[in-house]
mmCIF file of C-alpha atoms in Angstrom:
data_model
loop_
_atom_site.group_PDB
_atom_site.id
_atom_site.type_symbol
_atom_site.label_atom_id
_atom_site.label_comp_id
_atom_site.label_asym_id
_atom_site.label_seq_id
_atom_site.Cartn_x
_atom_site.Cartn_y
_atom_site.Cartn_z
ATOM 1 C CA UNK A 1 18.155 -9.869 10.212
ATOM 2 C CA UNK A 2 17.113 -12.909 12.381
ATOM 3 C CA UNK A 3 13.793 -15.325 11.437
ATOM 4 C CA UNK A 4 11.973 -16.416 14.784
ATOM 5 C CA UNK A 5 11.541 -20.354 14.987
ATOM 6 C CA UNK A 6 8.691 -21.449 13.313
ATOM 7 C CA UNK A 7 7.456 -23.024 16.370
ATOM 8 C CA UNK A 8 4.164 -21.522 17.490
ATOM 9 C CA UNK A 9 3.435 -21.035 21.381
ATOM 10 C CA UNK A 10 0.385 -22.421 22.770
ATOM 11 C CA UNK A 11 -1.176 -19.424 24.740
ATOM 12 C CA UNK A 12 -1.038 -15.831 23.975
ATOM 13 C CA UNK A 13 1.083 -14.786 26.840
ATOM 14 C CA UNK A 14 4.195 -16.115 24.659
ATOM 15 C CA UNK A 15 3.972 -13.253 21.937
ATOM 16 C CA UNK A 16 6.867 -11.810 21.409
ATOM 17 C CA UNK A 17 8.567 -8.760 19.310
ATOM 18 C CA UNK A 18 10.812 -9.365 16.840
ATOM 19 C CA UNK A 19 14.258 -10.675 17.850
ATOM 20 C CA UNK A 20 17.495 -8.634 17.511
ATOM 21 C CA UNK A 21 19.809 -8.995 14.437
ATOM 22 C CA UNK A 22 22.071 -12.259 14.961
ATOM 23 C CA UNK A 23 25.717 -12.442 13.612
ATOM 24 C CA UNK A 24 24.921 -16.029 11.685
ATOM 25 C CA UNK A 25 22.763 -16.384 8.803
ATOM 26 C CA UNK A 26 19.062 -16.845 9.454
ATOM 27 C CA UNK A 27 17.737 -20.118 8.930
ATOM 28 C CA UNK A 28 15.850 -21.081 5.193
ATOM 29 C CA UNK A 29 12.017 -20.887 6.516
ATOM 30 C CA UNK A 30 9.975 -22.927 3.974
ATOM 31 C CA UNK A 31 7.324 -23.164 6.464
ATOM 32 C CA UNK A 32 5.127 -19.955 5.077
ATOM 33 C CA UNK A 33 5.474 -20.651 1.633
ATOM 34 C CA UNK A 34 3.776 -24.045 1.232
ATOM 35 C CA UNK A 35 1.529 -24.487 -1.631
ATOM 36 C CA UNK A 36 -1.351 -25.567 0.863
ATOM 37 C CA UNK A 37 -3.436 -23.465 2.776
ATOM 38 C CA UNK A 38 -3.285 -24.167 6.330
ATOM 39 C CA UNK A 39 -5.945 -23.685 8.821
ATOM 40 C CA UNK A 40 -4.992 -20.344 9.790
ATOM 41 C CA UNK A 41 -4.548 -19.402 6.164
ATOM 42 C CA UNK A 42 -8.311 -20.361 5.934
ATOM 43 C CA UNK A 43 -9.101 -18.341 8.799
ATOM 44 C CA UNK A 44 -7.032 -15.309 7.167
ATOM 45 C CA UNK A 45 -9.535 -15.710 3.890
ATOM 46 C CA UNK A 46 -12.643 -15.890 5.814
ATOM 47 C CA UNK A 47 -11.785 -12.579 7.454
ATOM 48 C CA UNK A 48 -10.953 -11.181 4.314
ATOM 49 C CA UNK A 49 -14.558 -12.568 2.774
ATOM 50 C CA UNK A 50 -16.265 -11.339 5.385
ATOM 51 C CA UNK A 51 -14.615 -7.615 5.210
ATOM 52 C CA UNK A 52 -15.402 -7.951 1.383
ATOM 53 C CA UNK A 53 -18.861 -8.462 2.074
ATOM 54 C CA UNK A 54 -19.494 -5.754 4.357
ATOM 55 C CA UNK A 55 -17.751 -3.129 1.931
ATOM 56 C CA UNK A 56 -19.938 -4.412 -0.963
ATOM 57 C CA UNK A 57 -22.719 -3.928 1.746
ATOM 58 C CA UNK A 58 -22.004 -0.410 2.094
ATOM 59 C CA UNK A 59 -21.547 0.279 -1.266
ATOM 60 C CA UNK A 60 -25.028 -0.781 -1.765
ATOM 61 C CA UNK A 61 -26.416 1.126 0.846
ATOM 62 C CA UNK A 62 -24.449 4.570 -0.302
ATOM 63 C CA UNK A 63 -26.124 4.330 -3.707
ATOM 64 C CA UNK A 64 -29.773 4.788 -2.243
ATOM 65 C CA UNK A 65 -28.817 6.545 0.809
ATOM 66 C CA UNK A 66 -26.559 9.255 -1.114
ATOM 67 C CA UNK A 67 -27.620 9.492 -4.372
ATOM 68 C CA UNK A 68 -26.217 12.671 -6.488
ATOM 69 C CA UNK A 69 -29.292 14.021 -7.018
ATOM 70 C CA UNK A 70 -31.371 14.076 -3.343
ATOM 71 C CA UNK A 71 -34.439 13.801 -5.313
ATOM 72 C CA UNK A 72 -33.322 11.211 -7.698
ATOM 73 C CA UNK A 73 -35.570 7.852 -8.176
ATOM 74 C CA UNK A 74 -32.675 5.986 -9.620
ATOM 75 C CA UNK A 75 -29.950 4.776 -7.455
ATOM 76 C CA UNK A 76 -27.426 4.014 -10.490
ATOM 77 C CA UNK A 77 -25.398 1.570 -11.307
ATOM 78 C CA UNK A 78 -24.279 -1.432 -8.677
ATOM 79 C CA UNK A 79 -20.572 -0.880 -9.419
ATOM 80 C CA UNK A 80 -20.973 3.262 -9.287
ATOM 81 C CA UNK A 81 -19.735 3.582 -5.682
ATOM 82 C CA UNK A 82 -16.369 2.037 -6.906
ATOM 83 C CA UNK A 83 -15.852 4.393 -9.638
ATOM 84 C CA UNK A 84 -14.217 7.435 -7.572
ATOM 85 C CA UNK A 85 -10.925 9.566 -8.040
ATOM 86 C CA UNK A 86 -7.639 7.774 -9.091
ATOM 87 C CA UNK A 87 -9.874 4.817 -10.987
ATOM 88 C CA UNK A 88 -10.659 7.386 -13.674
ATOM 89 C CA UNK A 89 -6.893 7.728 -14.206
ATOM 90 C CA UNK A 90 -6.475 4.180 -13.938
ATOM 91 C CA UNK A 91 -9.331 3.450 -16.658
ATOM 92 C CA UNK A 92 -8.371 5.974 -18.915
ATOM 93 C CA UNK A 93 -4.747 4.766 -19.484
ATOM 94 C CA UNK A 94 -5.791 0.934 -19.857
ATOM 95 C CA UNK A 95 -8.495 2.099 -22.233
ATOM 96 C CA UNK A 96 -7.091 4.891 -23.958
ATOM 97 C CA UNK A 97 -3.353 4.477 -23.493
ATOM 98 C CA UNK A 98 -1.089 7.731 -22.132
ATOM 99 C CA UNK A 99 -1.109 9.565 -25.025
ATOM 100 C CA UNK A 100 -4.337 9.465 -27.001
ATOM 101 C CA UNK A 101 -4.957 10.913 -30.261
ATOM 102 C CA UNK A 102 -1.686 13.010 -29.644
ATOM 103 C CA UNK A 103 -2.636 14.672 -26.624
ATOM 104 C CA UNK A 104 -0.469 14.691 -23.680
ATOM 105 C CA UNK A 105 0.991 17.457 -20.898
ATOM 106 C CA UNK A 106 1.102 20.173 -23.686
ATOM 107 C CA UNK A 107 -2.760 20.674 -23.547
ATOM 108 C CA UNK A 108 -3.915 22.923 -21.263
ATOM 109 C CA UNK A 109 -6.675 20.596 -20.203
ATOM 110 C CA UNK A 110 -4.392 17.560 -19.603
ATOM 111 C CA UNK A 111 -5.398 15.260 -16.833
ATOM 112 C CA UNK A 112 -1.650 14.080 -16.069
ATOM 113 C CA UNK A 113 -2.353 10.301 -16.183
ATOM 114 C CA UNK A 114 1.242 9.563 -16.878
ATOM 115 C CA UNK A 115 1.849 10.179 -13.001
ATOM 116 C CA UNK A 116 0.469 6.460 -12.357
ATOM 117 C CA UNK A 117 2.845 3.416 -13.467
ATOM 118 C CA UNK A 118 1.295 1.103 -16.105
ATOM 119 C CA UNK A 119 1.419 -1.758 -14.023
ATOM 120 C CA UNK A 120 -2.202 -1.919 -12.937
ATOM 121 C CA UNK A 121 -3.684 -0.467 -16.330
ATOM 122 C CA UNK A 122 -1.855 -3.378 -18.286
ATOM 123 C CA UNK A 123 -3.507 -5.782 -15.683
ATOM 124 C CA UNK A 124 -7.099 -4.192 -16.106
ATOM 125 C CA UNK A 125 -6.451 -4.215 -20.004
ATOM 126 C CA UNK A 126 -5.635 -7.993 -19.653
ATOM 127 C CA UNK A 127 -8.669 -8.743 -17.414
ATOM 128 C CA UNK A 128 -10.986 -6.751 -19.527
ATOM 129 C CA UNK A 129 -10.403 -8.908 -22.565
ATOM 130 C CA UNK A 130 -12.422 -11.403 -20.553
ATOM 131 C CA UNK A 131 -14.519 -9.498 -18.045
ATOM 132 C CA UNK A 132 -16.789 -6.616 -20.464
ATOM 133 C CA UNK A 133 -16.821 -4.228 -17.805
ATOM 134 C CA UNK A 134 -14.132 -1.938 -16.928
ATOM 135 C CA UNK A 135 -15.009 -1.660 -13.156
ATOM 136 C CA UNK A 136 -15.799 -4.947 -12.708
ATOM 137 C CA UNK A 137 -12.374 -5.931 -14.114
ATOM 138 C CA UNK A 138 -10.708 -3.764 -11.827
ATOM 139 C CA UNK A 139 -12.720 -5.193 -8.746
ATOM 140 C CA UNK A 140 -11.665 -8.522 -9.728
ATOM 141 C CA UNK A 141 -7.708 -7.657 -9.815
ATOM 142 C CA UNK A 142 -7.944 -6.229 -6.472
ATOM 143 C CA UNK A 143 -10.024 -8.831 -4.972
ATOM 144 C CA UNK A 144 -8.049 -11.974 -5.951
ATOM 145 C CA UNK A 145 -4.745 -9.540 -5.368
ATOM 146 C CA UNK A 146 -6.121 -8.819 -2.173
ATOM 147 C CA UNK A 147 -6.546 -12.143 -1.128
ATOM 148 C CA UNK A 148 -2.940 -13.088 -2.045
ATOM 149 C CA UNK A 149 -1.623 -10.052 -0.064
ATOM 150 C CA UNK A 150 -3.462 -10.907 3.064
ATOM 151 C CA UNK A 151 -2.214 -14.557 2.982
ATOM 152 C CA UNK A 152 1.246 -13.414 2.407
ATOM 153 C CA UNK A 153 0.975 -10.537 5.436
ATOM 154 C CA UNK A 154 0.067 -13.021 7.715
ATOM 155 C CA UNK A 155 3.086 -15.201 6.620
ATOM 156 C CA UNK A 156 5.294 -12.236 7.083
ATOM 157 C CA UNK A 157 3.693 -11.467 10.586
ATOM 158 C CA UNK A 158 4.452 -15.185 11.861
ATOM 159 C CA UNK A 159 8.115 -14.554 10.908
ATOM 160 C CA UNK A 160 8.433 -12.174 13.650
ATOM 161 C CA UNK A 161 5.620 -13.008 16.214
ATOM 162 C CA UNK A 162 5.120 -16.546 17.622
ATOM 163 C CA UNK A 163 1.731 -16.121 18.942
ATOM 164 C CA UNK A 164 -0.893 -18.393 17.353
ATOM 165 C CA UNK A 165 -2.880 -15.165 16.386
ATOM 166 C CA UNK A 166 -0.106 -13.181 15.334
ATOM 167 C CA UNK A 167 -0.805 -13.817 11.420
ATOM 168 C CA UNK A 168 -5.267 -13.407 11.778
ATOM 169 C CA UNK A 169 -4.472 -10.012 14.107
ATOM 170 C CA UNK A 170 -2.272 -8.614 11.854
ATOM 171 C CA UNK A 171 -4.553 -8.953 8.754
ATOM 172 C CA UNK A 172 -7.192 -8.049 10.738
ATOM 173 C CA UNK A 173 -5.907 -4.507 11.771
ATOM 174 C CA UNK A 174 -5.141 -3.531 8.368
ATOM 175 C CA UNK A 175 -8.669 -4.560 6.930
ATOM 176 C CA UNK A 176 -10.583 -2.666 9.476
ATOM 177 C CA UNK A 177 -7.709 0.330 9.157
ATOM 178 C CA UNK A 178 -9.279 3.523 8.018
ATOM 179 C CA UNK A 179 -8.195 3.192 4.160
ATOM 180 C CA UNK A 180 -8.857 -0.017 3.969
ATOM 181 C CA UNK A 181 -11.426 0.842 1.271
ATOM 182 C CA UNK A 182 -8.583 1.279 -1.264
ATOM 183 C CA UNK A 183 -8.119 -2.580 -1.191
ATOM 184 C CA UNK A 184 -11.485 -3.137 -2.219
ATOM 185 C CA UNK A 185 -11.455 -0.609 -5.297
ATOM 186 C CA UNK A 186 -9.825 -0.513 -8.485
ATOM 187 C CA UNK A 187 -6.697 0.947 -7.189
ATOM 188 C CA UNK A 188 -3.104 -0.340 -7.253
ATOM 189 C CA UNK A 189 -2.530 -0.892 -3.454
ATOM 190 C CA UNK A 190 -3.857 -4.404 -3.563
ATOM 191 C CA UNK A 191 -1.788 -5.691 -6.633
ATOM 192 C CA UNK A 192 1.445 -3.882 -5.237
ATOM 193 C CA UNK A 193 0.909 -5.624 -2.113
ATOM 194 C CA UNK A 194 0.360 -9.080 -3.659
ATOM 195 C CA UNK A 195 3.931 -8.853 -5.171
ATOM 196 C CA UNK A 196 5.689 -6.815 -2.561
ATOM 197 C CA UNK A 197 5.151 -9.058 0.404
ATOM 198 C CA UNK A 198 5.884 -12.389 -1.093
ATOM 199 C CA UNK A 199 9.137 -10.233 -2.407
ATOM 200 C CA UNK A 200 9.846 -10.021 1.007
ATOM 201 C CA UNK A 201 8.996 -13.514 1.868
ATOM 202 C CA UNK A 202 11.188 -14.843 -0.610
ATOM 203 C CA UNK A 203 14.035 -12.595 0.646
ATOM 204 C CA UNK A 204 13.659 -14.391 3.882
ATOM 205 C CA UNK A 205 14.390 -17.592 2.001
ATOM 206 C CA UNK A 206 17.434 -16.046 0.324
ATOM 207 C CA UNK A 207 15.427 -16.502 -2.968
ATOM 208 C CA UNK A 208 16.657 -13.582 -4.328
ATOM 209 C CA UNK A 209 16.292 -14.223 -8.143
ATOM 210 C CA UNK A 210 12.516 -14.530 -7.139
ATOM 211 C CA UNK A 211 12.426 -11.664 -4.986
ATOM 212 C CA UNK A 212 14.059 -9.121 -7.514
ATOM 213 C CA UNK A 213 11.657 -10.496 -10.045
ATOM 214 C CA UNK A 214 8.441 -10.087 -7.817
ATOM 215 C CA UNK A 215 9.979 -6.244 -6.746
ATOM 216 C CA UNK A 216 10.530 -5.534 -10.556
ATOM 217 C CA UNK A 217 7.067 -6.344 -10.980
ATOM 218 C CA UNK A 218 5.733 -4.404 -8.094
ATOM 219 C CA UNK A 219 7.761 -1.522 -9.272
ATOM 220 C CA UNK A 220 5.773 -1.678 -12.640
ATOM 221 C CA UNK A 221 2.726 -0.779 -10.264
ATOM 222 C CA UNK A 222 3.943 1.762 -7.861
ATOM 223 C CA UNK A 223 7.131 3.859 -7.405
ATOM 224 C CA UNK A 224 7.332 2.122 -3.998
ATOM 225 C CA UNK A 225 8.862 -0.534 -5.504
ATOM 226 C CA UNK A 226 12.182 1.137 -5.499
ATOM 227 C CA UNK A 227 11.790 1.591 -1.955
ATOM 228 C CA UNK A 228 10.954 -2.271 -1.593
ATOM 229 C CA UNK A 229 14.054 -3.284 -3.687
ATOM 230 C CA UNK A 230 16.389 -0.813 -1.455
ATOM 231 C CA UNK A 231 15.021 -2.654 1.461
ATOM 232 C CA UNK A 232 16.016 -5.791 -0.183
ATOM 233 C CA UNK A 233 19.283 -4.580 -1.119
ATOM 234 C CA UNK A 234 19.877 -3.760 2.779
ATOM 235 C CA UNK A 235 18.771 -7.216 3.583
ATOM 236 C CA UNK A 236 21.090 -8.717 0.927
ATOM 237 C CA UNK A 237 23.969 -6.596 2.322
ATOM 238 C CA UNK A 238 23.229 -8.182 6.122
ATOM 239 C CA UNK A 239 22.489 -11.266 5.569
ATOM 240 C CA UNK A 240 25.498 -12.099 2.739
ATOM 241 C CA UNK A 241 28.350 -13.736 5.211
ATOM 242 C CA UNK A 242 30.135 -16.156 2.275
ATOM 243 C CA UNK A 243 31.391 -15.402 -0.976
ATOM 244 C CA UNK A 244 28.701 -17.928 -2.541
ATOM 245 C CA UNK A 245 25.920 -15.561 -0.690
ATOM 246 C CA UNK A 246 27.142 -12.735 -3.197
ATOM 247 C CA UNK A 247 26.527 -14.282 -6.396
ATOM 248 C CA UNK A 248 22.969 -13.158 -6.420
ATOM 249 C CA UNK A 249 23.758 -9.594 -6.446
ATOM 250 C CA UNK A 250 23.514 -8.631 -9.812
ATOM 251 C CA UNK A 251 19.668 -9.617 -9.698
ATOM 252 C CA UNK A 252 18.938 -6.614 -7.191
ATOM 253 C CA UNK A 253 19.446 -4.307 -10.039
ATOM 254 C CA UNK A 254 16.678 -5.641 -11.711
ATOM 255 C CA UNK A 255 13.781 -3.543 -10.092
ATOM 256 C CA UNK A 256 15.247 -0.545 -11.314
ATOM 257 C CA UNK A 257 14.559 -1.908 -14.839
ATOM 258 C CA UNK A 258 10.564 -1.380 -15.059
ATOM 259 C CA UNK A 259 11.415 2.393 -13.538
ATOM 260 C CA UNK A 260 14.061 2.969 -16.214
ATOM 261 C CA UNK A 261 11.595 1.661 -19.696
ATOM 262 C CA UNK A 262 8.735 4.046 -18.075
ATOM 263 C CA UNK A 263 11.037 6.607 -18.184
ATOM 264 C CA UNK A 264 12.315 5.962 -21.937
ATOM 265 C CA UNK A 265 9.137 5.256 -23.092
ATOM 266 C CA UNK A 266 7.648 9.003 -21.401
ATOM 267 C CA UNK A 267 10.702 10.504 -22.795
ATOM 268 C CA UNK A 268 10.121 9.167 -26.529
ATOM 269 C CA UNK A 269 6.956 10.805 -26.254
ATOM 270 C CA UNK A 270 7.674 13.942 -24.711
ATOM 271 C CA UNK A 271 11.085 14.640 -24.641
ATOM 272 C CA UNK A 272 11.476 14.762 -20.918
ATOM 273 C CA UNK A 273 13.068 11.737 -18.518
ATOM 274 C CA UNK A 274 11.274 13.001 -15.814
ATOM 275 C CA UNK A 275 7.772 13.162 -17.292
ATOM 276 C CA UNK A 276 6.537 11.152 -14.551
ATOM 277 C CA UNK A 277 7.879 13.415 -11.638
ATOM 278 C CA UNK A 278 6.259 16.608 -13.600
ATOM 279 C CA UNK A 279 2.705 14.854 -14.109
ATOM 280 C CA UNK A 280 2.726 14.633 -10.090
ATOM 281 C CA UNK A 281 4.382 18.220 -9.647
ATOM 282 C CA UNK A 282 1.456 19.352 -12.316
ATOM 283 C CA UNK A 283 -1.892 17.487 -10.900
ATOM 284 C CA UNK A 284 -0.641 17.057 -6.740
ATOM 285 C CA UNK A 285 1.533 19.923 -5.855
ATOM 286 C CA UNK A 286 4.502 17.392 -5.329
ATOM 287 C CA UNK A 287 6.951 19.538 -6.248
ATOM 288 C CA UNK A 288 10.054 19.226 -3.757
ATOM 289 C CA UNK A 289 10.113 21.421 -0.393
ATOM 290 C CA UNK A 290 12.030 20.948 2.862
ATOM 291 C CA UNK A 291 10.140 18.626 5.226
ATOM 292 C CA UNK A 292 9.369 21.820 7.574
ATOM 293 C CA UNK A 293 7.991 23.743 4.792
ATOM 294 C CA UNK A 294 5.883 20.541 4.023
ATOM 295 C CA UNK A 295 4.422 20.309 7.282
ATOM 296 C CA UNK A 296 3.871 24.026 7.401
ATOM 297 C CA UNK A 297 1.913 24.077 4.551
ATOM 298 C CA UNK A 298 0.085 21.143 5.470
ATOM 299 C CA UNK A 299 -0.550 22.729 9.121
ATOM 300 C CA UNK A 300 -1.923 25.975 7.643
ATOM 301 C CA UNK A 301 -4.606 23.840 5.577
ATOM 302 C CA UNK A 302 -5.546 21.626 8.395
ATOM 303 C CA UNK A 303 -6.138 24.577 11.132
ATOM 304 C CA UNK A 304 -5.584 28.002 9.196
ATOM 305 C CA UNK A 305 -9.255 28.172 8.124
ATOM 306 C CA UNK A 306 -8.169 28.381 4.537
ATOM 307 C CA UNK A 307 -10.083 25.213 3.441
ATOM 308 C CA UNK A 308 -13.674 24.054 3.616
ATOM 309 C CA UNK A 309 -13.995 21.684 6.518
ATOM 310 C CA UNK A 310 -13.676 18.517 4.739
ATOM 311 C CA UNK A 311 -10.439 19.052 3.026
ATOM 312 C CA UNK A 312 -9.347 20.649 6.460
ATOM 313 C CA UNK A 313 -10.436 17.376 7.787
ATOM 314 C CA UNK A 314 -8.291 15.166 5.640
ATOM 315 C CA UNK A 315 -5.024 17.635 6.295
ATOM 316 C CA UNK A 316 -5.199 17.116 9.839
ATOM 317 C CA UNK A 317 -5.457 13.138 9.087
ATOM 318 C CA UNK A 318 -2.355 13.655 6.997
ATOM 319 C CA UNK A 319 -0.441 15.283 9.625
ATOM 320 C CA UNK A 320 -1.671 12.771 12.418
ATOM 321 C CA UNK A 321 -0.282 9.937 10.104
ATOM 322 C CA UNK A 322 2.973 11.382 9.278
ATOM 323 C CA UNK A 323 3.341 11.518 12.832
ATOM 324 C CA UNK A 324 2.602 7.419 13.282
ATOM 325 C CA UNK A 325 5.155 6.929 10.730
ATOM 326 C CA UNK A 326 7.529 8.750 12.156
ATOM 327 C CA UNK A 327 7.220 6.561 15.343
ATOM 328 C CA UNK A 328 7.307 3.421 13.300
ATOM 329 C CA UNK A 329 10.787 4.454 11.875
ATOM 330 C CA UNK A 330 11.903 5.595 15.305
ATOM 331 C CA UNK A 331 10.780 2.029 16.518
ATOM 332 C CA UNK A 332 12.103 -0.166 13.670
ATOM 333 C CA UNK A 333 15.469 1.743 14.113
ATOM 334 C CA UNK A 334 15.520 0.850 17.708
ATOM 335 C CA UNK A 335 14.964 -2.833 16.814
ATOM 336 C CA UNK A 336 17.309 -2.653 14.497
ATOM 337 C CA UNK A 337 15.231 -3.787 11.776
ATOM 338 C CA UNK A 338 17.315 -1.851 9.086
ATOM 339 C CA UNK A 339 16.041 -2.778 5.976
ATOM 340 C CA UNK A 340 12.018 -2.310 6.899
ATOM 341 C CA UNK A 341 13.469 0.978 8.808
ATOM 342 C CA UNK A 342 14.849 1.295 5.402
ATOM 343 C CA UNK A 343 11.505 1.093 3.285
ATOM 344 C CA UNK A 344 9.490 3.250 5.615
ATOM 345 C CA UNK A 345 12.006 6.309 5.754
ATOM 346 C CA UNK A 346 12.291 6.670 1.916
ATOM 347 C CA UNK A 347 8.418 6.412 1.884
ATOM 348 C CA UNK A 348 7.752 8.961 4.368
ATOM 349 C CA UNK A 349 10.644 11.602 2.648
ATOM 350 C CA UNK A 350 8.866 10.941 -0.665
ATOM 351 C CA UNK A 351 5.482 11.715 0.916
ATOM 352 C CA UNK A 352 7.055 14.315 3.357
ATOM 353 C CA UNK A 353 8.914 16.512 0.749
ATOM 354 C CA UNK A 354 6.027 17.838 -1.448
ATOM 355 C CA UNK A 355 4.285 21.336 -1.225
ATOM 356 C CA UNK A 356 1.684 19.510 1.458
ATOM 357 C CA UNK A 357 1.098 15.879 2.377
ATOM 358 C CA UNK A 358 -1.153 14.175 0.367
ATOM 359 C CA UNK A 359 -2.102 10.314 0.219
ATOM 360 C CA UNK A 360 -0.217 9.641 3.352
ATOM 361 C CA UNK A 361 -3.172 7.629 5.063
ATOM 362 C CA UNK A 362 -3.677 5.763 1.865
ATOM 363 C CA UNK A 363 -0.096 4.662 2.027
ATOM 364 C CA UNK A 364 -0.096 3.291 5.286
ATOM 365 C CA UNK A 365 -1.657 -0.002 3.346
ATOM 366 C CA UNK A 366 1.894 -0.450 1.829
ATOM 367 C CA UNK A 367 3.440 -0.164 5.652
ATOM 368 C CA UNK A 368 3.121 -3.794 6.450
ATOM 369 C CA UNK A 369 5.851 -3.163 9.758
ATOM 370 C CA UNK A 370 3.084 -0.760 11.097
ATOM 371 C CA UNK A 371 0.275 -3.832 11.084
ATOM 372 C CA UNK A 372 2.793 -6.341 12.685
ATOM 373 C CA UNK A 373 4.004 -3.509 15.209
ATOM 374 C CA UNK A 374 0.063 -2.876 15.936
ATOM 375 C CA UNK A 375 -0.496 -6.513 16.146
ATOM 376 C CA UNK A 376 2.380 -6.986 18.647
ATOM 377 C CA UNK A 377 0.983 -4.386 20.728
ATOM 378 C CA UNK A 378 -2.553 -5.537 20.607
ATOM 379 C CA UNK A 379 -1.637 -9.334 21.531
ATOM 380 C CA UNK A 380 0.195 -7.927 24.638
ATOM 381 C CA UNK A 381 -2.640 -5.272 25.560
ATOM 382 C CA UNK A 382 -6.463 -6.118 25.245
ATOM 383 C CA UNK A 383 -6.736 -2.581 25.971
ATOM 384 C CA UNK A 384 -5.036 -1.332 23.040
ATOM 385 C CA UNK A 385 -7.024 -3.759 20.787
ATOM 386 C CA UNK A 386 -10.137 -2.338 22.019
ATOM 387 C CA UNK A 387 -9.599 0.871 21.532
ATOM 388 C CA UNK A 388 -7.936 0.202 18.309
ATOM 389 C CA UNK A 389 -11.402 -1.608 17.045
ATOM 390 C CA UNK A 390 -13.238 1.201 18.644
ATOM 391 C CA UNK A 391 -11.830 4.225 16.991
ATOM 392 C CA UNK A 392 -11.240 2.245 13.735
ATOM 393 C CA UNK A 393 -14.829 1.120 13.195
ATOM 394 C CA UNK A 394 -16.372 4.770 12.656
ATOM 395 C CA UNK A 395 -13.061 6.157 10.639
ATOM 396 C CA UNK A 396 -13.325 2.996 8.199
ATOM 397 C CA UNK A 397 -17.109 3.791 7.551
ATOM 398 C CA UNK A 398 -16.374 7.670 7.119
ATOM 399 C CA UNK A 399 -13.775 7.036 4.696
ATOM 400 C CA UNK A 400 -15.616 4.166 3.064
ATOM 401 C CA UNK A 401 -18.726 6.573 2.294
ATOM 402 C CA UNK A 402 -16.618 9.479 1.325
ATOM 403 C CA UNK A 403 -15.198 7.474 -1.325
ATOM 404 C CA UNK A 404 -18.114 5.753 -2.689
ATOM 405 C CA UNK A 405 -20.095 8.843 -2.610
ATOM 406 C CA UNK A 406 -17.424 11.205 -4.049
ATOM 407 C CA UNK A 407 -17.448 13.805 -1.887
ATOM 408 C CA UNK A 408 -15.813 14.850 1.439
ATOM 409 C CA UNK A 409 -17.002 15.119 4.739
ATOM 410 C CA UNK A 410 -18.307 18.402 6.242
#
């Protein structure tokens, strides 16, 4: 997979799409990993801060306009809008561990917390030693990790798009996407991206020990780290041209170690090597089903009038985003971007073989090739850019309010 020259064009008309694979190793690109922030990096961080301020403003207003009790005179804690849904699982693991006081999956009312990998809870517990509020500690992790992630995303985008606005535009599309609220909450997406995207940059520099180490840390955060590791391995195979280039190969096994250690830990407590997967099945209906069965079950929930309107709308969003993911995978295959295609296809397989689709819109936050592809499209077509922002603005507000109020729309 080739890397486009770091020379930037002076006009937007010079924007290009990624070049096809080259038969020779890609040149070493160190421009994107220099420690000093460029003017473009500062613009990206300014955009990041503005979107964080917008979300915090929305959270403040949501407390007053949508209290849990319509007759309430107290809007509640200022951090309450960020204490929803999966945050409770991360908090329980960080505060009490996976199996507190002998409780576990053998209890009828178990919360299946072992479905969540330990990376974010460990970071949360560490930050809590200096930040007394658990919620504030989680928000701080996501805030710092999100800043690292958007800088890395901008630099990945510049590897493929030569337009002067490429990095900034890619970050803008991500931060204004409907599910971007989850990058600002005490969830694991920001921390995963803060490790996965620098790993991808390290792979482009052929720094395989660093890439593998970062991918291993990403695997402690989410199972998607294994998909990243597979993409890195494919990238390694496609770019290793000499005997010396194959020497770092053993490093590529490192990302599997955290997953094995976590499975071993769960086995030592439950006797089940697949305890993580079984927790997913119990709590979120992630038992394996053929892809067409998963599609059919999701379609029935979306349009069969078997769910309340709020849930039906969310299932409709799941179907739509699955189609977007399939189109993205096809585009990457057509462009011969094999490592990124492998990453997206593995993600789609994992998400598309449950009883029904769950959390696919949230997963788009981790699909950096999607945001780069959309940025390339928007740089070529101002009409597409306008349409995207007109559609994303209301959807982003809807998803943010849905999360902050703890209610499904409708």
